[in-house]
Amino acid sequence: MEKSEMLKKIGENVKRIRIEKGLTQVDLVGRIEAKIDTTNISRIEKGRTNATIHTLFRISQALEVPLSEICNIK
């Protein structure tokens, strides 16, 4: 699997879970316990940036899902 494809699938997972929980990108940023902005969330959701595992972990905590759900690229 190409890196770009993997990043896109992870981003799609973040976006799907966020929408399922009825959150906007701004809402998600407000739940993350660190400095991150909506443009960063947007880039992650579009697969345009390689987020660190720590950032993905913080997003998973904010979305109240296991990190494995975000990183599921099957």
CSV table of C-alpha atoms in Angstrom, one decimal:
chain,number,residue,atom,x,y,z
A,1,MET,CA,0.0,0.0,0.0
A,2,GLU,CA,1.3,3.4,-0.9
A,3,LYS,CA,1.9,6.0,1.8
A,4,SER,CA,-0.6,8.4,0.3
A,5,GLU,CA,-3.3,5.8,0.2
A,6,MET,CA,-2.7,4.9,3.8
A,7,LEU,CA,-2.9,8.5,4.9
A,8,LYS,CA,-6.1,9.0,3.0
A,9,LYS,CA,-7.7,6.0,4.7
A,10,ILE,CA,-6.7,7.2,8.1
A,11,GLY,CA,-8.1,10.6,7.3
A,12,GLU,CA,-11.3,9.1,6.1
A,13,ASN,CA,-11.6,7.2,9.4
A,14,VAL,CA,-11.1,10.4,11.4
A,15,LYS,CA,-13.7,12.3,9.3
A,16,ARG,CA,-16.3,9.4,9.4
A,17,ILE,CA,-16.0,9.0,13.2
A,18,ARG,CA,-16.2,12.8,13.8
A,19,ILE,CA,-19.3,13.1,11.6
A,20,GLU,CA,-20.9,10.0,13.3
A,21,LYS,CA,-20.4,11.7,16.6
A,22,GLY,CA,-22.0,14.9,15.3
A,23,LEU,CA,-18.9,17.0,15.7
A,24,THR,CA,-17.5,19.7,13.5
A,25,GLN,CA,-13.8,20.1,13.0
A,26,VAL,CA,-13.9,23.1,15.4
A,27,ASP,CA,-15.7,20.9,18.0
A,28,LEU,CA,-13.0,18.2,17.6
A,29,VAL,CA,-10.2,20.8,18.0
A,30,GLY,CA,-11.9,22.0,21.2
A,31,ARG,CA,-11.8,18.4,22.6
A,32,ILE,CA,-8.1,17.8,21.9
A,33,GLU,CA,-5.9,18.6,24.9
A,34,ALA,CA,-3.1,20.2,23.0
A,35,LYS,CA,-2.5,22.9,20.5
A,36,ILE,CA,-3.9,21.9,17.1
A,37,ASP,CA,-5.9,23.9,14.7
A,38,THR,CA,-8.7,23.2,12.3
A,39,THR,CA,-6.4,23.4,9.3
A,40,ASN,CA,-4.4,20.6,10.7
A,41,ILE,CA,-7.5,18.5,11.2
A,42,SER,CA,-8.6,19.3,7.6
A,43,ARG,CA,-5.2,18.2,6.2
A,44,ILE,CA,-5.3,14.9,8.3
A,45,GLU,CA,-8.9,14.2,7.1
A,46,LYS,CA,-7.8,14.7,3.4
A,47,GLY,CA,-4.7,12.6,3.8
A,48,ARG,CA,-2.5,15.6,3.0
A,49,THR,CA,-0.3,15.3,6.1
A,50,ASN,CA,1.5,12.6,7.9
A,51,ALA,CA,0.2,13.0,11.5
A,52,THR,CA,2.3,11.7,14.3
A,53,ILE,CA,1.1,8.8,16.3
A,54,HIS,CA,0.8,11.1,19.3
A,55,THR,CA,-1.5,13.4,17.3
A,56,LEU,CA,-3.6,10.5,16.2
A,57,PHE,CA,-3.8,9.2,19.8
A,58,ARG,CA,-5.0,12.6,21.0
A,59,ILE,CA,-7.6,12.6,18.2
A,60,SER,CA,-8.8,9.1,19.2
A,61,GLN,CA,-9.1,10.3,22.8
A,62,ALA,CA,-11.1,13.3,21.8
A,63,LEU,CA,-13.4,11.1,19.7
A,64,GLU,CA,-13.6,8.6,22.5
A,65,VAL,CA,-12.6,5.6,20.2
A,66,PRO,CA,-9.6,3.3,20.3
A,67,LEU,CA,-6.6,4.4,18.3
A,68,SER,CA,-6.9,1.2,16.4
A,69,GLU,CA,-10.2,2.4,15.0
A,70,ILE,CA,-8.6,5.4,13.5
A,71,CYS,CA,-5.6,3.4,12.2
A,72,ASN,CA,-7.7,0.6,10.6
A,73,ILE,CA,-6.7,0.7,7.0
A,74,LYS,CA,-8.2,-2.6,5.7
